[in-house]
């Protein structure tokens, strides 16, 4: 039997079993992703308001024109972009550094790995409350006191969460600290999968630690780094918990985000259609990031 016909027959025999195994995942995607998104998309073309006695009317693209000319929503988009542009590279680089540091057969290394991963398991609400205490204004606040000691008394106390220049960086620092352990675990697992023979061969060719990192370790971590960058970017765009608990989008919209604007539009201003349009824009942003990741992975497979 020709190879092509043999593969075709094999696929035909395995197709029912494959569809059966994939059915739970497909059902979940349909119920919890496709259907809610279709409802949000349809709702975004109306003027639906929660609790309003007036009939719902078709608005077409008016909601999208409204939010794309709304200064608060544009501010939220810019904050999301700045947050992702800063947090994704910094958190990924820090996670890679920690993974390299902890990928060593030293005594007590399990304890250090646990300590670095510990913030990931804490709920964000608890972490945010603790960091509100750390960012307390005045010279007695932990962050102000630490910076005062580091600068030998030259630091002027700052009210981090109520200063429009410091509020977003303060949330960035909290987010990096809380999330870096997750990326570290993924990269640490990838590091332990790099064949030791490659390092031995490079060492025999006279390559030092820096050259082995750039020419052996880093290429082997390319796909895990792409995955970590993608996940971090998605989490950056859905930034909400820290903002809701610590700043409520302020001061002066300095920390508002797309998700925060969508939630407040629905539950505070009762404008469900407006919130739905914002979530559709958010979905398109995440989809764009995913498409870029897929293109990078495809390029890697072509190189291989």
PDB file of C-alpha atoms in Angstrom:
ATOM      1  CA  UNK A   1       0.000   0.000   0.000  1.00  0.00           C
ATOM      2  CA  UNK A   2       1.420   3.453  -0.858  1.00  0.00           C
ATOM      3  CA  UNK A   3       2.560   5.506   2.115  1.00  0.00           C
ATOM      4  CA  UNK A   4       0.002   8.250   1.442  1.00  0.00           C
ATOM      5  CA  UNK A   5      -2.930   5.828   1.408  1.00  0.00           C
ATOM      6  CA  UNK A   6      -1.604   4.061   4.531  1.00  0.00           C
ATOM      7  CA  UNK A   7      -1.477   7.366   6.456  1.00  0.00           C
ATOM      8  CA  UNK A   8      -4.931   8.284   5.181  1.00  0.00           C
ATOM      9  CA  UNK A   9      -6.357   4.957   6.377  1.00  0.00           C
ATOM     10  CA  UNK A  10      -4.651   5.362   9.758  1.00  0.00           C
ATOM     11  CA  UNK A  11      -6.061   8.839  10.201  1.00  0.00           C
ATOM     12  CA  UNK A  12      -9.529   7.655   9.255  1.00  0.00           C
ATOM     13  CA  UNK A  13      -9.383   4.864  11.839  1.00  0.00           C
ATOM     14  CA  UNK A  14      -8.145   7.197  14.581  1.00  0.00           C
ATOM     15  CA  UNK A  15     -10.389  10.133  13.726  1.00  0.00           C
ATOM     16  CA  UNK A  16     -13.428   9.040  15.877  1.00  0.00           C
ATOM     17  CA  UNK A  17     -11.226   8.374  18.895  1.00  0.00           C
ATOM     18  CA  UNK A  18      -9.495  11.722  18.422  1.00  0.00           C
ATOM     19  CA  UNK A  19     -12.810  13.602  18.235  1.00  0.00           C
ATOM     20  CA  UNK A  20     -14.028  11.712  21.329  1.00  0.00           C
ATOM     21  CA  UNK A  21     -10.947  12.671  23.341  1.00  0.00           C
ATOM     22  CA  UNK A  22     -11.133  16.275  22.179  1.00  0.00           C
ATOM     23  CA  UNK A  23     -14.861  16.575  22.861  1.00  0.00           C
ATOM     24  CA  UNK A  24     -14.607  17.737  26.547  1.00  0.00           C
ATOM     25  CA  UNK A  25     -12.128  20.471  25.650  1.00  0.00           C
ATOM     26  CA  UNK A  26     -14.170  21.566  22.632  1.00  0.00           C
ATOM     27  CA  UNK A  27     -17.324  21.624  24.756  1.00  0.00           C
ATOM     28  CA  UNK A  28     -15.628  23.730  27.405  1.00  0.00           C
ATOM     29  CA  UNK A  29     -14.236  26.161  24.828  1.00  0.00           C
ATOM     30  CA  UNK A  30     -17.667  26.487  23.249  1.00  0.00           C
ATOM     31  CA  UNK A  31     -19.565  27.045  26.513  1.00  0.00           C
ATOM     32  CA  UNK A  32     -17.067  29.221  28.355  1.00  0.00           C
ATOM     33  CA  UNK A  33     -15.245  31.079  25.540  1.00  0.00           C
ATOM     34  CA  UNK A  34     -17.066  31.084  22.199  1.00  0.00           C
ATOM     35  CA  UNK A  35     -20.634  31.580  23.484  1.00  0.00           C
ATOM     36  CA  UNK A  36     -19.768  34.371  26.013  1.00  0.00           C
ATOM     37  CA  UNK A  37     -17.684  36.152  23.385  1.00  0.00           C
ATOM     38  CA  UNK A  38     -20.508  35.926  20.824  1.00  0.00           C
ATOM     39  CA  UNK A  39     -22.950  37.341  23.407  1.00  0.00           C
ATOM     40  CA  UNK A  40     -20.540  40.165  24.298  1.00  0.00           C
ATOM     41  CA  UNK A  41     -20.003  40.942  20.608  1.00  0.00           C
ATOM     42  CA  UNK A  42     -23.742  41.093  19.941  1.00  0.00           C
ATOM     43  CA  UNK A  43     -24.344  43.170  23.090  1.00  0.00           C
ATOM     44  CA  UNK A  44     -21.641  45.666  22.106  1.00  0.00           C
ATOM     45  CA  UNK A  45     -23.729  46.769  19.098  1.00  0.00           C
ATOM     46  CA  UNK A  46     -26.656  47.792  21.344  1.00  0.00           C
ATOM     47  CA  UNK A  47     -27.264  50.403  24.066  1.00  0.00           C
ATOM     48  CA  UNK A  48     -28.141  47.859  26.771  1.00  0.00           C
ATOM     49  CA  UNK A  49     -28.135  49.304  30.313  1.00  0.00           C
ATOM     50  CA  UNK A  50     -28.523  47.217  33.471  1.00  0.00           C
ATOM     51  CA  UNK A  51     -31.834  47.899  35.220  1.00  0.00           C
ATOM     52  CA  UNK A  52     -33.051  50.354  32.586  1.00  0.00           C
ATOM     53  CA  UNK A  53     -36.818  50.194  31.777  1.00  0.00           C
ATOM     54  CA  UNK A  54     -36.175  51.537  28.263  1.00  0.00           C
ATOM     55  CA  UNK A  55     -36.120  49.060  25.349  1.00  0.00           C
ATOM     56  CA  UNK A  56     -32.713  48.057  24.006  1.00  0.00           C
ATOM     57  CA  UNK A  57     -31.882  49.628  20.645  1.00  0.00           C
ATOM     58  CA  UNK A  58     -29.365  48.744  17.945  1.00  0.00           C
ATOM     59  CA  UNK A  59     -26.377  51.126  17.933  1.00  0.00           C
ATOM     60  CA  UNK A  60     -24.067  49.498  15.409  1.00  0.00           C
ATOM     61  CA  UNK A  61     -20.467  50.699  15.686  1.00  0.00           C
ATOM     62  CA  UNK A  62     -21.406  53.742  17.786  1.00  0.00           C
ATOM     63  CA  UNK A  63     -20.146  52.061  20.993  1.00  0.00           C
ATOM     64  CA  UNK A  64     -16.728  51.460  19.412  1.00  0.00           C
ATOM     65  CA  UNK A  65     -16.535  55.048  18.111  1.00  0.00           C
ATOM     66  CA  UNK A  66     -17.493  56.226  21.619  1.00  0.00           C
ATOM     67  CA  UNK A  67     -14.869  54.240  23.506  1.00  0.00           C
ATOM     68  CA  UNK A  68     -12.120  54.912  20.939  1.00  0.00           C
ATOM     69  CA  UNK A  69     -12.640  58.652  21.436  1.00  0.00           C
ATOM     70  CA  UNK A  70     -13.027  58.416  25.223  1.00  0.00           C
ATOM     71  CA  UNK A  71      -9.933  59.924  26.940  1.00  0.00           C
ATOM     72  CA  UNK A  72     -10.279  57.575  29.940  1.00  0.00           C
ATOM     73  CA  UNK A  73     -10.333  54.457  27.741  1.00  0.00           C
ATOM     74  CA  UNK A  74      -7.409  55.711  25.639  1.00  0.00           C
ATOM     75  CA  UNK A  75      -5.567  56.397  28.900  1.00  0.00           C
ATOM     76  CA  UNK A  76      -6.340  52.835  29.969  1.00  0.00           C
ATOM     77  CA  UNK A  77      -4.969  51.457  26.677  1.00  0.00           C
ATOM     78  CA  UNK A  78      -1.802  53.493  27.090  1.00  0.00           C
ATOM     79  CA  UNK A  79      -1.379  52.312  30.699  1.00  0.00           C
ATOM     80  CA  UNK A  80      -1.806  48.686  29.597  1.00  0.00           C
ATOM     81  CA  UNK A  81       0.774  49.162  26.829  1.00  0.00           C
ATOM     82  CA  UNK A  82       3.280  50.838  29.193  1.00  0.00           C
ATOM     83  CA  UNK A  83       2.687  48.190  31.860  1.00  0.00           C
ATOM     84  CA  UNK A  84       3.260  45.343  29.367  1.00  0.00           C
ATOM     85  CA  UNK A  85       6.286  47.040  27.765  1.00  0.00           C
ATOM     86  CA  UNK A  86       7.981  47.354  31.171  1.00  0.00           C
ATOM     87  CA  UNK A  87       6.797  44.264  33.045  1.00  0.00           C
ATOM     88  CA  UNK A  88       7.163  41.622  30.301  1.00  0.00           C
ATOM     89  CA  UNK A  89      10.900  42.101  29.588  1.00  0.00           C
ATOM     90  CA  UNK A  90      11.843  42.866  33.215  1.00  0.00           C
ATOM     91  CA  UNK A  91       9.904  39.954  34.691  1.00  0.00           C
ATOM     92  CA  UNK A  92      11.115  37.530  32.033  1.00  0.00           C
ATOM     93  CA  UNK A  93      14.741  38.611  32.473  1.00  0.00           C
ATOM     94  CA  UNK A  94      14.461  38.374  36.263  1.00  0.00           C
ATOM     95  CA  UNK A  95      12.831  34.944  36.005  1.00  0.00           C
ATOM     96  CA  UNK A  96      15.627  33.764  33.700  1.00  0.00           C
ATOM     97  CA  UNK A  97      18.259  35.097  36.117  1.00  0.00           C
ATOM     98  CA  UNK A  98      16.632  33.338  39.065  1.00  0.00           C
ATOM     99  CA  UNK A  99      16.304  30.092  37.090  1.00  0.00           C
ATOM    100  CA  UNK A 100      20.003  30.198  36.167  1.00  0.00           C
ATOM    101  CA  UNK A 101      20.886  30.955  39.786  1.00  0.00           C
ATOM    102  CA  UNK A 102      18.757  28.127  41.165  1.00  0.00           C
ATOM    103  CA  UNK A 103      19.806  25.566  38.548  1.00  0.00           C
ATOM    104  CA  UNK A 104      22.722  24.518  40.696  1.00  0.00           C
ATOM    105  CA  UNK A 105      23.187  21.357  42.792  1.00  0.00           C
ATOM    106  CA  UNK A 106      23.757  23.183  46.084  1.00  0.00           C
ATOM    107  CA  UNK A 107      22.579  22.279  49.589  1.00  0.00           C
ATOM    108  CA  UNK A 108      19.311  23.978  50.571  1.00  0.00           C
ATOM    109  CA  UNK A 109      18.445  24.937  46.991  1.00  0.00           C
ATOM    110  CA  UNK A 110      14.914  23.498  47.376  1.00  0.00           C
ATOM    111  CA  UNK A 111      14.272  25.983  50.182  1.00  0.00           C
ATOM    112  CA  UNK A 112      15.357  28.916  47.987  1.00  0.00           C
ATOM    113  CA  UNK A 113      13.199  27.676  45.085  1.00  0.00           C
ATOM    114  CA  UNK A 114      10.204  27.456  47.437  1.00  0.00           C
ATOM    115  CA  UNK A 115      10.799  30.949  48.811  1.00  0.00           C
ATOM    116  CA  UNK A 116      10.962  32.504  45.335  1.00  0.00           C
ATOM    117  CA  UNK A 117       7.801  30.635  44.240  1.00  0.00           C
ATOM    118  CA  UNK A 118       5.869  31.395  47.435  1.00  0.00           C
ATOM    119  CA  UNK A 119       4.376  34.788  46.329  1.00  0.00           C
ATOM    120  CA  UNK A 120       2.670  33.059  43.372  1.00  0.00           C
ATOM    121  CA  UNK A 121       0.403  31.013  45.642  1.00  0.00           C
ATOM    122  CA  UNK A 122      -0.733  34.031  47.661  1.00  0.00           C
ATOM    123  CA  UNK A 123      -4.046  35.583  46.522  1.00  0.00           C
ATOM    124  CA  UNK A 124      -3.564  38.950  44.867  1.00  0.00           C
ATOM    125  CA  UNK A 125      -5.960  40.582  47.342  1.00  0.00           C
ATOM    126  CA  UNK A 126      -3.697  39.616  50.256  1.00  0.00           C
ATOM    127  CA  UNK A 127      -0.537  40.661  48.373  1.00  0.00           C
ATOM    128  CA  UNK A 128      -2.066  44.032  47.491  1.00  0.00           C
ATOM    129  CA  UNK A 129      -3.013  44.748  51.107  1.00  0.00           C
ATOM    130  CA  UNK A 130       0.512  43.906  52.281  1.00  0.00           C
ATOM    131  CA  UNK A 131       2.044  46.185  49.631  1.00  0.00           C
ATOM    132  CA  UNK A 132      -0.307  49.013  50.602  1.00  0.00           C
ATOM    133  CA  UNK A 133       1.396  48.862  54.007  1.00  0.00           C
ATOM    134  CA  UNK A 134       4.835  48.753  52.352  1.00  0.00           C
ATOM    135  CA  UNK A 135       3.965  51.839  50.251  1.00  0.00           C
ATOM    136  CA  UNK A 136       2.631  53.738  53.256  1.00  0.00           C
ATOM    137  CA  UNK A 137       3.326  57.495  52.896  1.00  0.00           C
ATOM    138  CA  UNK A 138       5.621  59.374  55.195  1.00  0.00           C
ATOM    139  CA  UNK A 139       9.094  58.537  56.527  1.00  0.00           C
ATOM    140  CA  UNK A 140       7.767  55.596  58.557  1.00  0.00           C
ATOM    141  CA  UNK A 141       6.586  53.664  55.472  1.00  0.00           C
ATOM    142  CA  UNK A 142       8.732  50.590  54.770  1.00  0.00           C
ATOM    143  CA  UNK A 143       9.555  51.561  51.163  1.00  0.00           C
ATOM    144  CA  UNK A 144      10.310  55.175  52.055  1.00  0.00           C
ATOM    145  CA  UNK A 145      12.458  54.090  54.997  1.00  0.00           C
ATOM    146  CA  UNK A 146      14.386  51.594  52.849  1.00  0.00           C
ATOM    147  CA  UNK A 147      15.024  54.154  50.098  1.00  0.00           C
ATOM    148  CA  UNK A 148      16.036  56.723  52.709  1.00  0.00           C
ATOM    149  CA  UNK A 149      18.600  54.288  54.102  1.00  0.00           C
ATOM    150  CA  UNK A 150      19.901  53.366  50.629  1.00  0.00           C
ATOM    151  CA  UNK A 151      20.337  57.031  49.638  1.00  0.00           C
ATOM    152  CA  UNK A 152      21.932  57.999  52.979  1.00  0.00           C
ATOM    153  CA  UNK A 153      19.098  60.342  53.903  1.00  0.00           C
ATOM    154  CA  UNK A 154      18.679  62.102  50.535  1.00  0.00           C
ATOM    155  CA  UNK A 155      15.325  60.430  49.740  1.00  0.00           C
ATOM    156  CA  UNK A 156      12.218  62.584  50.128  1.00  0.00           C
ATOM    157  CA  UNK A 157       9.204  60.515  51.322  1.00  0.00           C
ATOM    158  CA  UNK A 158       6.664  59.836  48.556  1.00  0.00           C
ATOM    159  CA  UNK A 159       3.005  58.857  48.723  1.00  0.00           C
ATOM    160  CA  UNK A 160       3.483  56.171  46.068  1.00  0.00           C
ATOM    161  CA  UNK A 161      -0.152  55.195  45.510  1.00  0.00           C
ATOM    162  CA  UNK A 162      -1.496  58.772  45.378  1.00  0.00           C
ATOM    163  CA  UNK A 163       1.211  60.272  43.187  1.00  0.00           C
ATOM    164  CA  UNK A 164       0.402  60.176  39.424  1.00  0.00           C
ATOM    165  CA  UNK A 165       4.073  59.608  38.558  1.00  0.00           C
ATOM    166  CA  UNK A 166       4.710  56.838  41.076  1.00  0.00           C
ATOM    167  CA  UNK A 167       1.395  54.938  41.200  1.00  0.00           C
ATOM    168  CA  UNK A 168       1.862  52.856  38.031  1.00  0.00           C
ATOM    169  CA  UNK A 169       5.538  52.006  38.745  1.00  0.00           C
ATOM    170  CA  UNK A 170       4.470  50.957  42.255  1.00  0.00           C
ATOM    171  CA  UNK A 171       1.923  48.517  40.794  1.00  0.00           C
ATOM    172  CA  UNK A 172       4.528  47.282  38.300  1.00  0.00           C
ATOM    173  CA  UNK A 173       6.959  46.460  41.123  1.00  0.00           C
ATOM    174  CA  UNK A 174       4.276  44.569  43.045  1.00  0.00           C
ATOM    175  CA  UNK A 175       3.231  42.623  39.928  1.00  0.00           C
ATOM    176  CA  UNK A 176       6.807  41.641  39.064  1.00  0.00           C
ATOM    177  CA  UNK A 177       7.467  40.470  42.632  1.00  0.00           C
ATOM    178  CA  UNK A 178       4.260  38.445  42.779  1.00  0.00           C
ATOM    179  CA  UNK A 179       4.500  36.808  39.349  1.00  0.00           C
ATOM    180  CA  UNK A 180       8.189  36.170  38.748  1.00  0.00           C
ATOM    181  CA  UNK A 181       8.128  32.825  40.564  1.00  0.00           C
ATOM    182  CA  UNK A 182       5.724  31.302  38.015  1.00  0.00           C
ATOM    183  CA  UNK A 183       7.971  32.162  35.068  1.00  0.00           C
ATOM    184  CA  UNK A 184      11.021  31.036  37.053  1.00  0.00           C
ATOM    185  CA  UNK A 185       9.585  27.545  37.543  1.00  0.00           C
ATOM    186  CA  UNK A 186       8.884  27.150  33.804  1.00  0.00           C
ATOM    187  CA  UNK A 187      12.356  28.337  32.800  1.00  0.00           C
ATOM    188  CA  UNK A 188      13.996  26.224  35.512  1.00  0.00           C
ATOM    189  CA  UNK A 189      12.269  23.124  34.125  1.00  0.00           C
ATOM    190  CA  UNK A 190      13.391  24.085  30.612  1.00  0.00           C
ATOM    191  CA  UNK A 191      16.962  24.602  31.820  1.00  0.00           C
ATOM    192  CA  UNK A 192      17.055  21.125  33.324  1.00  0.00           C
ATOM    193  CA  UNK A 193      15.984  19.740  29.926  1.00  0.00           C
ATOM    194  CA  UNK A 194      18.979  21.215  28.083  1.00  0.00           C
ATOM    195  CA  UNK A 195      21.307  18.305  27.161  1.00  0.00           C
ATOM    196  CA  UNK A 196      24.490  18.384  29.251  1.00  0.00           C
ATOM    197  CA  UNK A 197      26.418  17.058  26.240  1.00  0.00           C
ATOM    198  CA  UNK A 198      25.993  20.407  24.499  1.00  0.00           C
ATOM    199  CA  UNK A 199      27.654  22.235  27.398  1.00  0.00           C
ATOM    200  CA  UNK A 200      30.434  19.646  27.582  1.00  0.00           C
ATOM    201  CA  UNK A 201      31.106  19.935  23.850  1.00  0.00           C
ATOM    202  CA  UNK A 202      31.165  23.739  24.059  1.00  0.00           C
ATOM    203  CA  UNK A 203      33.492  23.576  27.082  1.00  0.00           C
ATOM    204  CA  UNK A 204      35.870  21.271  25.195  1.00  0.00           C
ATOM    205  CA  UNK A 205      35.905  23.794  22.336  1.00  0.00           C
ATOM    206  CA  UNK A 206      37.087  26.432  24.809  1.00  0.00           C
ATOM    207  CA  UNK A 207      33.815  28.314  25.271  1.00  0.00           C
ATOM    208  CA  UNK A 208      33.544  30.182  28.573  1.00  0.00           C
ATOM    209  CA  UNK A 209      30.385  30.559  30.709  1.00  0.00           C
ATOM    210  CA  UNK A 210      29.193  33.674  28.834  1.00  0.00           C
ATOM    211  CA  UNK A 211      29.632  32.122  25.375  1.00  0.00           C
ATOM    212  CA  UNK A 212      27.966  28.890  26.533  1.00  0.00           C
ATOM    213  CA  UNK A 213      25.012  30.933  27.788  1.00  0.00           C
ATOM    214  CA  UNK A 214      24.604  32.872  24.523  1.00  0.00           C
ATOM    215  CA  UNK A 215      25.299  30.016  22.080  1.00  0.00           C
ATOM    216  CA  UNK A 216      23.996  26.938  23.967  1.00  0.00           C
ATOM    217  CA  UNK A 217      21.614  27.804  26.808  1.00  0.00           C
ATOM    218  CA  UNK A 218      19.712  30.719  25.284  1.00  0.00           C
ATOM    219  CA  UNK A 219      18.922  29.012  21.923  1.00  0.00           C
ATOM    220  CA  UNK A 220      17.649  25.946  23.800  1.00  0.00           C
ATOM    221  CA  UNK A 221      15.311  28.182  25.846  1.00  0.00           C
ATOM    222  CA  UNK A 222      13.855  30.035  22.878  1.00  0.00           C
ATOM    223  CA  UNK A 223      10.418  28.390  22.864  1.00  0.00           C
ATOM    224  CA  UNK A 224       9.998  28.457  26.681  1.00  0.00           C
ATOM    225  CA  UNK A 225      10.957  32.146  26.639  1.00  0.00           C
ATOM    226  CA  UNK A 226       8.357  32.829  23.926  1.00  0.00           C
ATOM    227  CA  UNK A 227       5.734  31.008  26.006  1.00  0.00           C
ATOM    228  CA  UNK A 228       6.695  32.888  29.181  1.00  0.00           C
ATOM    229  CA  UNK A 229       6.624  36.202  27.319  1.00  0.00           C
ATOM    230  CA  UNK A 230       3.187  35.417  25.868  1.00  0.00           C
ATOM    231  CA  UNK A 231       1.666  34.451  29.212  1.00  0.00           C
ATOM    232  CA  UNK A 232       3.169  37.492  30.927  1.00  0.00           C
ATOM    233  CA  UNK A 233       1.842  39.783  28.186  1.00  0.00           C
ATOM    234  CA  UNK A 234      -1.679  38.340  28.503  1.00  0.00           C
ATOM    235  CA  UNK A 235      -1.582  38.714  32.292  1.00  0.00           C
ATOM    236  CA  UNK A 236      -0.342  42.278  31.842  1.00  0.00           C
ATOM    237  CA  UNK A 237      -3.295  43.196  29.635  1.00  0.00           C
ATOM    238  CA  UNK A 238      -5.818  41.736  32.090  1.00  0.00           C
ATOM    239  CA  UNK A 239      -4.417  43.814  34.950  1.00  0.00           C
ATOM    240  CA  UNK A 240      -7.285  44.531  37.348  1.00  0.00           C
ATOM    241  CA  UNK A 241      -6.991  43.202  40.933  1.00  0.00           C
ATOM    242  CA  UNK A 242      -4.087  45.390  42.011  1.00  0.00           C
ATOM    243  CA  UNK A 243      -5.692  48.484  40.497  1.00  0.00           C
ATOM    244  CA  UNK A 244      -9.077  47.822  42.104  1.00  0.00           C
ATOM    245  CA  UNK A 245      -7.618  47.274  45.574  1.00  0.00           C
ATOM    246  CA  UNK A 246      -4.754  49.780  45.646  1.00  0.00           C
ATOM    247  CA  UNK A 247      -5.680  52.824  43.522  1.00  0.00           C
ATOM    248  CA  UNK A 248      -9.147  52.416  41.924  1.00  0.00           C
ATOM    249  CA  UNK A 249      -7.662  53.653  38.651  1.00  0.00           C
ATOM    250  CA  UNK A 250      -6.291  56.866  40.117  1.00  0.00           C
ATOM    251  CA  UNK A 251      -4.815  59.258  40.709  1.00  0.00           C
ATOM    252  CA  UNK A 252      -5.881  61.179  37.569  1.00  0.00           C
ATOM    253  CA  UNK A 253      -6.370  57.899  35.626  1.00  0.00           C
ATOM    254  CA  UNK A 254      -2.663  57.125  36.133  1.00  0.00           C
ATOM    255  CA  UNK A 255      -3.358  53.441  36.825  1.00  0.00           C
ATOM    256  CA  UNK A 256      -6.639  52.760  35.053  1.00  0.00           C
ATOM    257  CA  UNK A 257      -6.664  49.778  32.669  1.00  0.00           C
ATOM    258  CA  UNK A 258      -8.941  48.311  30.014  1.00  0.00           C
ATOM    259  CA  UNK A 259     -10.321  45.673  32.374  1.00  0.00           C
ATOM    260  CA  UNK A 260     -10.871  48.238  35.136  1.00  0.00           C
ATOM    261  CA  UNK A 261     -12.731  50.541  32.709  1.00  0.00           C
ATOM    262  CA  UNK A 262     -14.892  47.632  31.493  1.00  0.00           C
ATOM    263  CA  UNK A 263     -15.829  46.495  35.010  1.00  0.00           C
ATOM    264  CA  UNK A 264     -16.634  50.011  36.237  1.00  0.00           C
ATOM    265  CA  UNK A 265     -18.683  50.693  33.080  1.00  0.00           C
ATOM    266  CA  UNK A 266     -20.900  47.668  33.835  1.00  0.00           C
ATOM    267  CA  UNK A 267     -21.146  47.603  37.635  1.00  0.00           C
ATOM    268  CA  UNK A 268     -20.879  51.311  38.515  1.00  0.00           C
ATOM    269  CA  UNK A 269     -22.337  53.092  35.470  1.00  0.00           C
ATOM    270  CA  UNK A 270     -24.715  50.189  34.585  1.00  0.00           C
ATOM    271  CA  UNK A 271     -23.682  50.427  30.900  1.00  0.00           C
ATOM    272  CA  UNK A 272     -23.455  46.764  29.974  1.00  0.00           C
ATOM    273  CA  UNK A 273     -23.105  47.373  26.218  1.00  0.00           C
ATOM    274  CA  UNK A 274     -20.236  49.787  26.753  1.00  0.00           C
ATOM    275  CA  UNK A 275     -18.438  47.281  28.964  1.00  0.00           C
ATOM    276  CA  UNK A 276     -19.015  44.549  26.377  1.00  0.00           C
ATOM    277  CA  UNK A 277     -17.445  46.693  23.642  1.00  0.00           C
ATOM    278  CA  UNK A 278     -14.390  47.245  25.862  1.00  0.00           C
ATOM    279  CA  UNK A 279     -14.005  43.506  26.438  1.00  0.00           C
ATOM    280  CA  UNK A 280     -14.187  42.901  22.670  1.00  0.00           C
ATOM    281  CA  UNK A 281     -11.355  45.390  22.165  1.00  0.00           C
ATOM    282  CA  UNK A 282      -9.448  43.634  24.955  1.00  0.00           C
ATOM    283  CA  UNK A 283     -10.004  40.264  23.237  1.00  0.00           C
ATOM    284  CA  UNK A 284      -8.656  41.636  19.959  1.00  0.00           C
ATOM    285  CA  UNK A 285      -5.530  42.894  21.759  1.00  0.00           C
ATOM    286  CA  UNK A 286      -4.897  39.476  23.314  1.00  0.00           C
ATOM    287  CA  UNK A 287      -5.587  37.807  19.953  1.00  0.00           C
ATOM    288  CA  UNK A 288      -2.985  40.061  18.318  1.00  0.00           C
ATOM    289  CA  UNK A 289      -0.383  39.050  20.915  1.00  0.00           C
ATOM    290  CA  UNK A 290      -1.230  35.375  20.359  1.00  0.00           C
ATOM    291  CA  UNK A 291      -0.887  35.694  16.577  1.00  0.00           C
ATOM    292  CA  UNK A 292       2.561  37.256  16.995  1.00  0.00           C
ATOM    293  CA  UNK A 293       3.565  34.363  19.256  1.00  0.00           C
ATOM    294  CA  UNK A 294       2.325  31.828  16.707  1.00  0.00           C
ATOM    295  CA  UNK A 295       4.326  33.525  13.963  1.00  0.00           C
ATOM    296  CA  UNK A 296       7.468  33.374  16.111  1.00  0.00           C
ATOM    297  CA  UNK A 297       6.942  29.680  16.893  1.00  0.00           C
ATOM    298  CA  UNK A 298       6.306  28.901  13.209  1.00  0.00           C
ATOM    299  CA  UNK A 299       9.526  30.673  12.292  1.00  0.00           C
ATOM    300  CA  UNK A 300      11.383  28.563  14.850  1.00  0.00           C
ATOM    301  CA  UNK A 301       9.959  25.324  13.411  1.00  0.00           C
ATOM    302  CA  UNK A 302      10.973  26.370   9.896  1.00  0.00           C
ATOM    303  CA  UNK A 303      14.513  27.022  11.134  1.00  0.00           C
ATOM    304  CA  UNK A 304      14.616  23.582  12.765  1.00  0.00           C
TER     305      UNK A 304
END
